[in-house]
Tab-separated table of C-alpha atoms (C1' of nucleotides) in Angstrom:
chain	number	residue	atom	x	y	z
H	1	MET	CA	-67.158	-56.230	-237.459
H	2	ASP	CA	-68.775	-53.273	-239.124
H	3	LYS	CA	-67.502	-49.736	-239.178
H	4	LEU	CA	-69.231	-48.479	-236.030
H	5	ASP	CA	-67.935	-51.506	-234.086
H	6	MET	CA	-64.544	-50.489	-235.315
H	7	ILE	CA	-65.021	-47.080	-233.871
H	8	PHE	CA	-66.119	-48.259	-230.542
H	9	GLU	CA	-63.315	-50.900	-230.494
H	10	ARG	CA	-60.638	-48.261	-231.116
H	11	MET	CA	-62.117	-46.418	-228.169
H	12	LEU	CA	-62.291	-49.500	-226.007
H	13	SER	CA	-58.798	-50.976	-226.765
H	14	SER	CA	-56.384	-48.285	-225.634
H	15	ARG	CA	-53.044	-48.090	-227.456
H	16	ILE	CA	-51.343	-46.885	-224.270
H	17	PHE	CA	-52.864	-48.734	-221.264
H	18	ARG	CA	-53.220	-52.438	-220.910
H	19	ASN	CA	-54.744	-52.053	-217.407
H	20	ARG	CA	-54.801	-48.655	-215.831
H	21	GLU	CA	-56.479	-49.870	-212.669
H	22	VAL	CA	-53.059	-50.883	-211.118
H	23	LEU	CA	-51.936	-47.413	-211.141
H	24	ARG	CA	-54.863	-46.192	-209.010
H	25	PRO	CA	-53.968	-45.146	-205.408
H	26	ASP	CA	-56.153	-47.705	-203.736
H	27	HIS	CA	-54.999	-50.608	-205.718
H	28	VAL	CA	-53.138	-53.344	-203.586
H	29	PRO	CA	-50.732	-55.320	-205.838
H	30	ASP	CA	-49.714	-58.720	-205.401
H	31	GLU	CA	-46.174	-57.774	-204.586
H	32	LEU	CA	-44.962	-54.838	-202.592
H	33	PRO	CA	-41.400	-54.248	-203.330
H	34	HIS	CA	-39.061	-52.640	-200.755
H	35	ARG	CA	-41.632	-53.504	-198.027
H	36	GLU	CA	-40.680	-56.888	-197.249
H	37	GLU	CA	-39.327	-56.050	-193.865
H	38	GLN	CA	-42.521	-54.444	-192.736
H	39	ILE	CA	-44.663	-57.182	-194.150
H	40	LEU	CA	-42.893	-59.777	-192.218
H	41	LYS	CA	-42.844	-57.843	-189.124
H	42	LEU	CA	-46.548	-57.129	-189.233
H	43	GLY	CA	-47.236	-60.681	-190.276
H	44	ALA	CA	-45.228	-61.915	-187.216
H	45	ILE	CA	-47.240	-59.628	-184.999
H	46	LEU	CA	-50.516	-60.855	-186.311
H	47	ALA	CA	-49.535	-64.452	-186.616
H	48	PRO	CA	-51.021	-65.448	-183.170
H	49	ALA	CA	-54.460	-64.748	-184.612
H	50	LEU	CA	-53.983	-68.085	-186.411
H	51	LYS	CA	-54.216	-69.935	-183.165
H	52	GLY	CA	-57.048	-67.843	-181.866
H	53	ALA	CA	-54.871	-65.739	-179.696
H	54	ARG	CA	-55.101	-61.944	-179.617
H	55	PRO	CA	-52.306	-60.218	-181.390
H	56	SER	CA	-50.786	-56.984	-179.870
H	57	ASN	CA	-52.103	-53.798	-181.057
H	58	VAL	CA	-49.918	-52.132	-183.480
H	59	PHE	CA	-49.127	-48.516	-184.428
H	60	ILE	CA	-47.789	-47.850	-187.943
H	61	TYR	CA	-46.135	-44.511	-188.681
H	62	GLY	CA	-44.961	-43.118	-192.076
H	63	GLN	CA	-45.561	-40.403	-194.488
H	64	THR	CA	-48.253	-40.318	-197.185
H	65	GLY	CA	-47.410	-42.707	-199.931
H	66	THR	CA	-45.010	-44.928	-197.985
H	67	GLY	CA	-47.149	-48.051	-198.486
H	68	LYS	CA	-48.608	-48.223	-194.811
H	69	THR	CA	-52.206	-48.748	-196.137
H	70	ALA	CA	-51.275	-51.200	-198.871
H	71	VAL	CA	-49.100	-53.289	-196.355
H	72	ALA	CA	-51.778	-53.421	-193.716
H	73	LYS	CA	-54.482	-54.522	-196.425
H	74	TYR	CA	-52.095	-56.857	-198.000
H	75	VAL	CA	-51.171	-58.639	-194.803
H	76	LEU	CA	-54.675	-58.781	-193.556
H	77	ARG	CA	-55.762	-60.400	-196.925
H	78	ARG	CA	-53.091	-62.973	-196.568
H	79	LEU	CA	-53.996	-63.695	-192.987
H	80	LYS	CA	-57.674	-63.840	-193.826
H	81	ALA	CA	-56.811	-66.382	-196.634
H	82	LYS	CA	-55.151	-68.620	-194.028
H	83	ALA	CA	-57.486	-68.032	-191.073
H	84	GLY	CA	-60.675	-68.131	-192.931
H	85	ASP	CA	-63.799	-67.454	-190.892
H	86	LYS	CA	-61.799	-67.518	-187.624
H	87	VAL	CA	-61.014	-63.747	-187.817
H	88	ILE	CA	-62.893	-60.756	-188.899
H	89	THR	CA	-60.971	-57.865	-190.580
H	90	ALA	CA	-62.127	-54.422	-190.643
H	91	TYR	CA	-60.841	-51.327	-192.177
H	92	VAL	CA	-61.891	-47.928	-191.406
H	93	ASN	CA	-60.581	-44.761	-192.850
H	94	CYS	CA	-60.735	-42.129	-190.157
H	95	ARG	CA	-60.569	-39.186	-192.444
H	96	GLU	CA	-63.830	-40.219	-193.889
H	97	ALA	CA	-65.196	-41.434	-190.666
H	98	ASP	CA	-63.789	-38.649	-188.528
H	99	THR	CA	-66.145	-38.676	-185.720
H	100	ASN	CA	-66.366	-41.054	-182.683
H	101	TYR	CA	-69.840	-42.020	-183.773
H	102	ARG	CA	-68.952	-42.904	-187.439
H	103	VAL	CA	-65.807	-44.775	-186.671
H	104	LEU	CA	-68.077	-47.065	-184.340
H	105	ALA	CA	-70.792	-47.190	-186.887
H	106	ASP	CA	-68.231	-48.270	-189.537
H	107	LEU	CA	-66.906	-50.999	-187.248
H	108	CYS	CA	-70.451	-52.234	-186.601
H	109	SER	CA	-71.000	-52.690	-190.362
H	110	PHE	CA	-68.248	-55.156	-190.418
H	111	LEU	CA	-70.313	-57.260	-188.039
H	112	ASP	CA	-73.340	-56.896	-190.033
H	113	ILE	CA	-74.978	-54.711	-187.716
H	114	HIS	CA	-77.031	-51.886	-188.894
H	115	VAL	CA	-76.668	-48.562	-187.107
H	116	PRO	CA	-78.372	-45.415	-188.268
H	117	PHE	CA	-75.848	-42.676	-189.408
H	118	THR	CA	-77.185	-40.411	-186.630
H	119	GLY	CA	-79.680	-40.482	-183.810
H	120	LEU	CA	-78.156	-42.774	-181.238
H	121	SER	CA	-75.784	-41.784	-178.639
H	122	THR	CA	-72.220	-42.697	-179.098
H	123	ALA	CA	-72.385	-44.943	-175.860
H	124	GLU	CA	-75.335	-46.753	-177.349
H	125	VAL	CA	-73.421	-47.498	-180.567
H	126	LEU	CA	-70.381	-48.747	-178.534
H	127	ARG	CA	-72.640	-50.971	-176.564
H	128	ARG	CA	-74.170	-52.546	-179.793
H	129	PHE	CA	-70.743	-52.908	-181.130
H	130	ILE	CA	-69.443	-54.748	-177.973
H	131	LYS	CA	-72.590	-56.985	-177.817
H	132	GLY	CA	-72.403	-57.672	-181.540
H	133	LEU	CA	-68.753	-58.648	-181.546
H	134	ASP	CA	-68.998	-60.816	-178.394
H	135	ARG	CA	-71.901	-62.761	-180.062
H	136	LYS	CA	-69.650	-63.586	-182.912
H	137	GLY	CA	-67.120	-65.337	-180.676
H	138	LYS	CA	-64.326	-64.362	-182.862
H	139	LEU	CA	-61.218	-62.275	-183.126
H	140	MET	CA	-61.576	-58.948	-184.936
H	141	ILE	CA	-58.583	-57.099	-186.388
H	142	ALA	CA	-59.463	-53.512	-186.966
H	143	VAL	CA	-57.401	-51.193	-189.088
H	144	LEU	CA	-57.864	-47.515	-188.219
H	145	ASP	CA	-56.279	-45.631	-191.021
H	146	GLU	CA	-55.358	-41.970	-190.619
H	147	ILE	CA	-56.140	-42.208	-187.082
H	148	ASP	CA	-54.625	-38.689	-186.428
H	149	ALA	CA	-57.452	-37.092	-188.291
H	150	LEU	CA	-59.919	-38.588	-185.841
H	151	VAL	CA	-58.031	-37.690	-182.681
H	152	LYS	CA	-57.339	-34.173	-183.805
H	153	LYS	CA	-60.986	-33.599	-184.513
H	154	SER	CA	-62.982	-35.702	-181.857
H	155	GLY	CA	-60.214	-36.653	-179.257
H	156	ASP	CA	-59.340	-40.146	-178.147
H	157	ALA	CA	-62.431	-41.139	-176.277
H	158	VAL	CA	-63.205	-43.828	-178.804
H	159	LEU	CA	-59.748	-45.135	-178.754
H	160	TYR	CA	-59.777	-45.222	-175.027
H	161	HIS	CA	-62.877	-47.466	-175.155
H	162	LEU	CA	-61.548	-49.578	-178.008
H	163	THR	CA	-58.320	-50.378	-176.345
H	164	ARG	CA	-60.125	-51.497	-173.086
H	165	ILE	CA	-62.845	-53.368	-174.903
H	166	ASN	CA	-61.404	-56.810	-174.253
H	167	ALA	CA	-62.174	-56.459	-170.699
H	168	SER	CA	-65.875	-56.453	-171.460
H	169	LEU	CA	-65.644	-59.232	-174.113
H	170	GLU	CA	-66.150	-62.748	-173.046
H	171	ARG	CA	-66.043	-64.739	-176.271
H	172	SER	CA	-64.373	-62.331	-178.642
H	173	ARG	CA	-61.226	-60.342	-178.924
H	174	LEU	CA	-60.331	-57.137	-180.660
H	175	SER	CA	-56.757	-55.986	-182.009
H	176	ILE	CA	-56.285	-52.731	-183.412
H	177	ILE	CA	-53.839	-51.507	-186.055
H	178	GLY	CA	-53.607	-47.650	-186.067
H	179	ILE	CA	-52.068	-45.983	-188.967
H	180	THR	CA	-50.934	-42.260	-188.977
H	181	ASN	CA	-48.616	-40.014	-190.995
H	182	ASP	CA	-48.347	-37.554	-188.163
H	183	LEU	CA	-45.516	-38.579	-185.922
H	184	LYS	CA	-46.216	-35.896	-183.256
H	185	PHE	CA	-49.826	-36.753	-182.794
H	186	THR	CA	-49.312	-39.267	-180.004
H	187	GLU	CA	-48.794	-36.260	-177.819
H	188	TYR	CA	-52.413	-35.558	-177.904
H	189	LEU	CA	-53.084	-39.109	-176.760
H	190	ASP	CA	-54.165	-40.171	-173.148
H	191	ALA	CA	-51.084	-42.014	-171.636
H	192	ARG	CA	-53.061	-45.254	-171.319
H	193	VAL	CA	-54.300	-45.218	-174.848
H	194	LYS	CA	-50.844	-44.537	-176.057
H	195	SER	CA	-49.228	-47.435	-174.366
H	196	SER	CA	-52.043	-49.745	-175.154
H	197	LEU	CA	-52.060	-48.807	-178.837
H	198	GLY	CA	-48.259	-48.931	-179.081
H	199	GLU	CA	-47.877	-52.457	-177.929
H	200	GLU	CA	-45.921	-52.860	-181.099
H	201	GLU	CA	-44.638	-50.085	-183.467
H	202	LEU	CA	-43.770	-50.069	-187.217
H	203	VAL	CA	-42.077	-47.425	-188.921
H	204	PHE	CA	-42.273	-46.877	-192.751
H	205	PRO	CA	-39.317	-44.847	-194.201
H	206	PRO	CA	-39.965	-42.795	-197.395
H	207	TYR	CA	-39.107	-44.682	-200.439
H	208	THR	CA	-35.837	-43.681	-202.240
H	209	TYR	CA	-35.511	-42.704	-205.798
H	210	GLU	CA	-34.309	-45.997	-206.855
H	211	GLU	CA	-37.196	-47.832	-204.859
H	212	LEU	CA	-39.759	-45.640	-206.438
H	213	LYS	CA	-38.238	-46.576	-209.891
H	214	ASP	CA	-38.601	-50.256	-209.034
H	215	ILE	CA	-42.262	-49.846	-207.939
H	216	LEU	CA	-43.120	-47.917	-211.109
H	217	ASP	CA	-41.293	-50.337	-213.237
H	218	MET	CA	-43.217	-53.314	-211.873
H	219	ARG	CA	-46.740	-51.657	-212.161
H	220	ALA	CA	-45.927	-50.167	-215.508
H	221	GLN	CA	-45.346	-53.612	-216.985
H	222	GLU	CA	-48.946	-54.459	-216.093
H	223	ALA	CA	-50.508	-51.083	-216.695
H	224	PHE	CA	-48.962	-50.226	-220.039
H	225	HIS	CA	-48.481	-51.923	-223.322
H	226	GLU	CA	-45.039	-52.949	-224.233
H	227	GLY	CA	-42.887	-50.083	-225.357
H	228	VAL	CA	-45.202	-47.022	-225.003
H	229	LEU	CA	-43.282	-45.575	-222.179
H	230	GLU	CA	-40.245	-43.369	-223.268
H	231	GLU	CA	-37.030	-44.081	-221.584
H	232	GLY	CA	-37.041	-41.087	-219.161
H	233	VAL	CA	-40.666	-41.319	-218.120
H	234	ILE	CA	-40.358	-43.587	-215.164
H	235	PRO	CA	-37.214	-41.857	-213.842
H	236	LEU	CA	-38.788	-38.482	-214.003
H	237	CYS	CA	-41.957	-39.672	-212.148
H	238	ALA	CA	-39.738	-41.182	-209.563
H	239	ALA	CA	-37.470	-38.024	-209.227
H	240	ILE	CA	-40.487	-35.674	-208.714
H	241	ALA	CA	-42.085	-38.099	-206.171
H	242	ALA	CA	-38.737	-38.595	-204.384
H	243	LYS	CA	-38.334	-34.843	-203.858
H	244	GLU	CA	-41.866	-34.982	-202.136
H	245	HIS	CA	-40.946	-37.248	-199.307
H	246	GLY	CA	-40.782	-40.327	-201.306
H	247	ASP	CA	-44.495	-40.488	-202.136
H	248	ALA	CA	-45.339	-43.482	-204.020
H	249	ARG	CA	-48.761	-42.425	-204.516
H	250	LYS	CA	-47.637	-39.348	-206.223
H	251	ALA	CA	-45.362	-41.248	-208.401
H	252	LEU	CA	-48.092	-43.518	-209.502
H	253	ASP	CA	-50.570	-40.631	-210.064
H	254	LEU	CA	-48.070	-38.797	-212.200
H	255	LEU	CA	-47.611	-42.034	-214.276
H	256	ARG	CA	-51.196	-42.566	-214.791
H	257	VAL	CA	-52.204	-39.046	-215.666
H	258	ALA	CA	-49.258	-38.904	-218.012
H	259	GLY	CA	-50.613	-41.865	-219.730
H	260	GLU	CA	-54.125	-40.406	-219.843
H	261	ILE	CA	-52.821	-37.288	-221.393
H	262	ALA	CA	-50.896	-39.135	-223.961
H	263	GLU	CA	-53.962	-41.143	-224.758
H	264	ARG	CA	-56.144	-38.023	-225.130
H	265	GLU	CA	-53.669	-36.425	-227.474
H	266	GLY	CA	-53.818	-39.623	-229.583
H	267	ALA	CA	-50.005	-40.147	-228.941
H	268	THR	CA	-48.525	-43.541	-229.318
H	269	LYS	CA	-45.907	-42.964	-226.630
H	270	VAL	CA	-45.784	-41.499	-223.292
H	271	THR	CA	-43.104	-38.792	-223.097
H	272	GLU	CA	-41.341	-36.739	-220.348
H	273	GLU	CA	-43.377	-33.813	-221.533
H	274	HIS	CA	-46.507	-35.759	-220.742
H	275	VAL	CA	-45.203	-36.190	-217.210
H	276	ARG	CA	-44.580	-32.604	-216.819
H	277	LYS	CA	-48.037	-31.730	-218.041
H	278	ALA	CA	-49.518	-34.270	-215.646
H	279	ARG	CA	-47.829	-32.676	-212.783
H	280	ARG	CA	-49.373	-29.308	-213.613
H	281	GLU	CA	-52.692	-30.993	-214.178
H	282	LEU	CA	-52.702	-32.818	-210.856
H	283	GLU	CA	-51.880	-29.591	-208.937
H	284	LYS	CA	-54.411	-27.640	-210.772
H	285	ASP	CA	-57.220	-30.128	-210.462
H	286	ARG	CA	-56.618	-30.379	-206.744
H	287	VAL	CA	-56.931	-26.536	-206.364
H	288	VAL	CA	-59.863	-26.125	-208.629
H	289	ASP	CA	-61.681	-28.952	-207.012
H	290	VAL	CA	-61.271	-27.463	-203.597
H	291	LEU	CA	-62.350	-24.047	-204.717
H	292	ARG	CA	-65.387	-25.352	-206.514
H	293	THR	CA	-66.735	-27.026	-203.323
H	294	LEU	CA	-66.007	-24.054	-201.008
H	295	PRO	CA	-68.915	-22.606	-199.130
H	296	LEU	CA	-70.038	-19.275	-200.456
H	297	HIS	CA	-68.633	-17.195	-197.575
H	298	SER	CA	-65.277	-18.633	-198.022
H	299	LYS	CA	-65.318	-17.795	-201.709
H	300	LEU	CA	-66.133	-14.165	-200.936
H	301	VAL	CA	-63.301	-14.101	-198.484
H	302	LEU	CA	-61.010	-15.424	-201.193
H	303	LEU	CA	-62.344	-12.785	-203.740
H	304	SER	CA	-61.718	-10.036	-201.174
H	305	VAL	CA	-58.094	-11.153	-200.998
H	306	TYR	CA	-57.849	-11.385	-204.711
H	307	ARG	CA	-59.325	-7.876	-205.065
H	308	LEU	CA	-56.888	-6.464	-202.521
H	309	GLU	CA	-54.018	-8.042	-204.283
H	310	LYS	CA	-55.208	-6.426	-207.523
H	311	LEU	CA	-55.342	-3.128	-205.947
H	312	ARG	CA	-51.776	-3.677	-204.919
H	313	ILE	CA	-52.218	-3.221	-201.216
H	314	ARG	CA	-48.912	-3.785	-199.534
H	315	GLU	CA	-50.043	-5.675	-196.545
H	316	ILE	CA	-53.377	-7.372	-196.605
H	317	THR	CA	-54.617	-8.069	-193.120
H	318	THR	CA	-57.665	-9.803	-191.555
H	319	GLY	CA	-59.262	-6.317	-190.925
H	320	GLU	CA	-58.954	-5.229	-194.524
H	321	ILE	CA	-60.288	-8.408	-195.849
H	322	TYR	CA	-63.178	-8.216	-193.474
H	323	ASN	CA	-64.006	-4.795	-194.583
H	324	LEU	CA	-64.166	-5.583	-198.198
H	325	TYR	CA	-65.924	-8.876	-197.512
H	326	LYS	CA	-68.755	-7.052	-195.775
H	327	GLU	CA	-69.220	-4.926	-198.942
H	328	LEU	CA	-69.279	-7.971	-201.094
H	329	CYS	CA	-72.103	-9.366	-198.793
H	330	LYS	CA	-73.970	-6.219	-199.119
H	331	ALA	CA	-73.788	-6.169	-202.789
H	332	LEU	CA	-75.258	-9.608	-202.864
H	333	GLY	CA	-77.832	-8.946	-200.207
H	334	LEU	CA	-76.338	-11.351	-197.602
H	335	ASP	CA	-75.819	-11.170	-193.854
H	336	PRO	CA	-72.027	-11.041	-193.346
H	337	LEU	CA	-70.605	-13.492	-190.714
H	338	THR	CA	-68.730	-12.096	-187.723
H	339	GLN	CA	-64.960	-11.333	-187.985
H	340	ARG	CA	-64.328	-14.056	-185.638
H	341	ARG	CA	-65.749	-16.553	-188.085
H	342	VAL	CA	-64.049	-14.939	-191.102
H	343	SER	CA	-60.852	-15.236	-189.152
H	344	ASP	CA	-61.576	-19.044	-188.860
H	345	LEU	CA	-62.271	-19.150	-192.622
H	346	ILE	CA	-58.930	-17.574	-193.388
H	347	SER	CA	-57.304	-20.358	-191.215
H	348	GLU	CA	-59.056	-23.039	-193.075
H	349	LEU	CA	-58.059	-21.639	-196.614
H	350	ASP	CA	-54.490	-21.245	-195.140
H	351	MET	CA	-54.458	-25.001	-194.263
H	352	LEU	CA	-55.745	-25.810	-197.781
H	353	GLY	CA	-52.866	-23.983	-199.234
H	354	ILE	CA	-55.163	-21.509	-201.120
H	355	LEU	CA	-53.993	-18.639	-198.906
H	356	ASN	CA	-50.844	-18.068	-197.067
H	357	ALA	CA	-51.506	-16.421	-193.637
H	358	ARG	CA	-48.745	-15.470	-191.368
H	359	VAL	CA	-49.087	-13.819	-187.827
H	360	ILE	CA	-47.212	-10.568	-187.759
H	361	SER	CA	-46.896	-7.851	-185.260
H	362	ARG	CA	-46.847	-4.170	-186.388
H	363	GLY	CA	-46.203	-2.820	-182.987
H	364	ARG	CA	-48.229	0.135	-182.221
H	365	TYR	CA	-50.494	-0.870	-185.090
H	366	GLY	CA	-51.569	-4.038	-183.700
H	367	ARG	CA	-51.082	-7.821	-184.124
H	368	THR	CA	-52.626	-9.484	-187.169
H	369	ARG	CA	-52.147	-11.738	-190.079
H	370	ARG	CA	-50.540	-10.913	-193.220
H	371	ILE	CA	-52.403	-12.872	-195.986
H	372	ARG	CA	-51.620	-13.578	-199.568
H	373	LEU	CA	-53.081	-15.676	-202.360
H	374	GLY	CA	-51.410	-19.023	-202.542
H	375	ILE	CA	-52.631	-20.045	-205.924
H	376	SER	CA	-52.482	-18.806	-209.519
H	377	GLU	CA	-55.007	-16.360	-210.946
H	378	ARG	CA	-56.015	-18.822	-213.412
H	379	SER	CA	-56.835	-21.550	-210.991
H	380	LEU	CA	-58.812	-19.024	-208.819
H	381	LYS	CA	-60.990	-17.995	-211.895
H	382	GLU	CA	-61.483	-21.421	-213.069
H	383	GLY	CA	-62.596	-22.601	-209.622
H	384	LEU	CA	-64.975	-19.633	-208.943
H	385	MET	CA	-66.450	-18.883	-212.212
H	386	GLU	CA	-68.956	-21.608	-212.314
H	387	ASP	CA	-70.650	-20.350	-209.033
H	388	PRO	CA	-73.391	-18.172	-210.563
H	389	SER	CA	-73.590	-16.200	-207.392
H	390	VAL	CA	-70.014	-14.969	-207.400
H	391	ARG	CA	-69.332	-14.903	-211.207
H	392	GLY	CA	-70.167	-11.398	-211.538
H	393	LEU	CA	-67.817	-10.464	-208.650
H	394	VAL	CA	-64.948	-12.202	-210.245
H	395	HIS	CA	-65.251	-9.907	-213.147
H	396	TRP	CA	-65.632	-6.858	-210.868
H	397	SER	CA	-62.437	-7.950	-208.907
H	398	LEU	CA	-60.515	-7.732	-212.153
H	399	LEU	CA	-61.085	-4.097	-212.606
H	400	SER	CA	-58.468	-2.017	-210.791
H	401	SER	CA	-59.429	0.893	-208.448
L	1	DA	C1'	-40.794	1.224	-168.782
L	2	DA	C1'	-45.494	1.604	-170.073
L	3	DT	C1'	-49.046	1.815	-173.232
L	4	DC	C1'	-51.951	0.258	-176.620
L	5	DC	C1'	-53.175	-1.201	-181.285
L	6	DA	C1'	-55.672	-5.019	-183.977
L	7	DC	C1'	-56.227	-8.586	-183.950
L	8	DA	C1'	-55.207	-14.118	-182.629
L	9	DG	C1'	-57.616	-17.657	-181.069
L	10	DG	C1'	-59.844	-20.246	-176.779
L	11	DA	C1'	-64.371	-21.314	-174.432
L	12	DA	C1'	-68.921	-21.729	-174.119
L	13	DG	C1'	-73.320	-21.323	-175.995
L	14	DT	C1'	-77.147	-21.161	-179.759
L	15	DG	C1'	-80.062	-22.882	-183.396
L	16	DC	C1'	-80.570	-26.051	-186.708
L	17	DT	C1'	-80.564	-30.873	-189.074
L	18	DG	C1'	-81.562	-35.475	-189.368
L	19	DG	C1'	-82.348	-38.893	-186.948
L	20	DG	C1'	-83.330	-42.102	-182.819
L	21	DC	C1'	-86.020	-43.952	-178.633
L	22	DG	C1'	-89.956	-45.140	-175.638
V	1	DC	C1'	-95.881	-37.610	-179.756
V	2	DG	C1'	-92.194	-35.364	-177.091
V	3	DC	C1'	-87.675	-35.624	-175.986
V	4	DC	C1'	-82.927	-36.973	-176.651
V	5	DC	C1'	-78.636	-37.142	-179.310
V	6	DA	C1'	-74.265	-35.778	-182.305
V	7	DG	C1'	-72.552	-32.739	-185.447
V	8	DC	C1'	-72.187	-28.400	-187.607
V	9	DA	C1'	-71.882	-23.655	-188.672
V	10	DC	C1'	-71.948	-19.822	-186.335
V	11	DT	C1'	-72.103	-16.120	-182.414
V	12	DT	C1'	-70.628	-13.998	-178.239
V	13	DC	C1'	-67.382	-13.029	-174.875
V	14	DC	C1'	-63.208	-13.177	-173.752
V	15	DT	C1'	-57.933	-13.300	-172.547
V	16	DG	C1'	-53.475	-12.807	-174.697
V	17	DT	C1'	-49.699	-10.539	-177.147
V	18	DG	C1'	-45.169	-8.482	-180.065
V	19	DG	C1'	-43.287	-4.461	-180.542
V	20	DA	C1'	-43.592	0.696	-182.368
V	21	DT	C1'	-44.648	4.502	-180.077
V	22	DT	C1'	-45.085	7.531	-176.122
DNA sequence: AATCCACAGGAAGTGCTGGGCG
DNA sequence: CGCCCAGCACTTCCTGTGGATT
């Protein structure tokens, strides 16, 4: 091995990580601690598939990072291993495929049916799906993950059709596993869909602090070299995640990023300080990432809020923002959007946590929203500076009066 | 008790994109 | 080719409202 090889080799062979992939959020491990009960229950529900019978539809509830997706994927994998070609398993993330059309198109792809990503009517895609599935003469088990996102955005029409599809199938059958982290969302569902989809229900409780520690311990053995984690690291990750509704994904993210930071610094050990840095970095990355990809007019709205805060305006309202926003548009030679639209943009920014907007009534002086910035000045600048069309305005906003 | 502000936020419609079908 | 479709960003028009002021 020559010197160059050694440089490459040092890069390649991490002193920290053995295999960081097992800390990634979409990794499904061979063992899921503290989910035995859910695994067995889901397995029991799906077991009839082995004899060619149609399992009941299942509804899975639980907060983010409680293992819903991992358990569903895990059980399906095991089932598939036993059943072989007799069953077709499908997984659709409804946050990504968040329209009726796309969900159906995604399902079709598991049957090797090509559908264009636009152009057909939804009814036509449904027809093709039914025809394609029936031709297979098999059972299909379809996981619809984050199903609440679909229903909130596009209604339950597709779910209605999918739950009734078995009536139109002669040789095949379809079972649906719906996953949601929003417990209240079934209120939006048609009663028939609700009862059909909820033939069986599974609840995933949040992980406790102790359980999170177990999960991290197990994964850390695979992910890190021996002895690189300082003693308090895993407890700290678990404690932070336990506070946020027992979110295992968060715990794993913290551990992974802490490791990455340690590696970048050339440290030989991962310390609690690395975890604290990781926490800050994860939060900042999230915000900056959202900011960067914001449409231009949302950025201008945001800059207006920023400017008004700089001017120490006591109560920033929709109207004040709109006035300033119009000026920014003029300065850039853009046609301003209507106030109605800007009001919606403010709501979107509120939902992203970038702004805090609260409806208040000032009596005689009307009903409006009081709006404040929900992120640090540093994140805001970092997120907006690289957009050439607003960079100048960021500087301008810094000047007072 | 009535008024009225400054909007919130629903409903419906428009124009455009990117694609299909016959 | 002309027409249709879904989705999106946006506009237009609208009704509703909490509470300080009259």
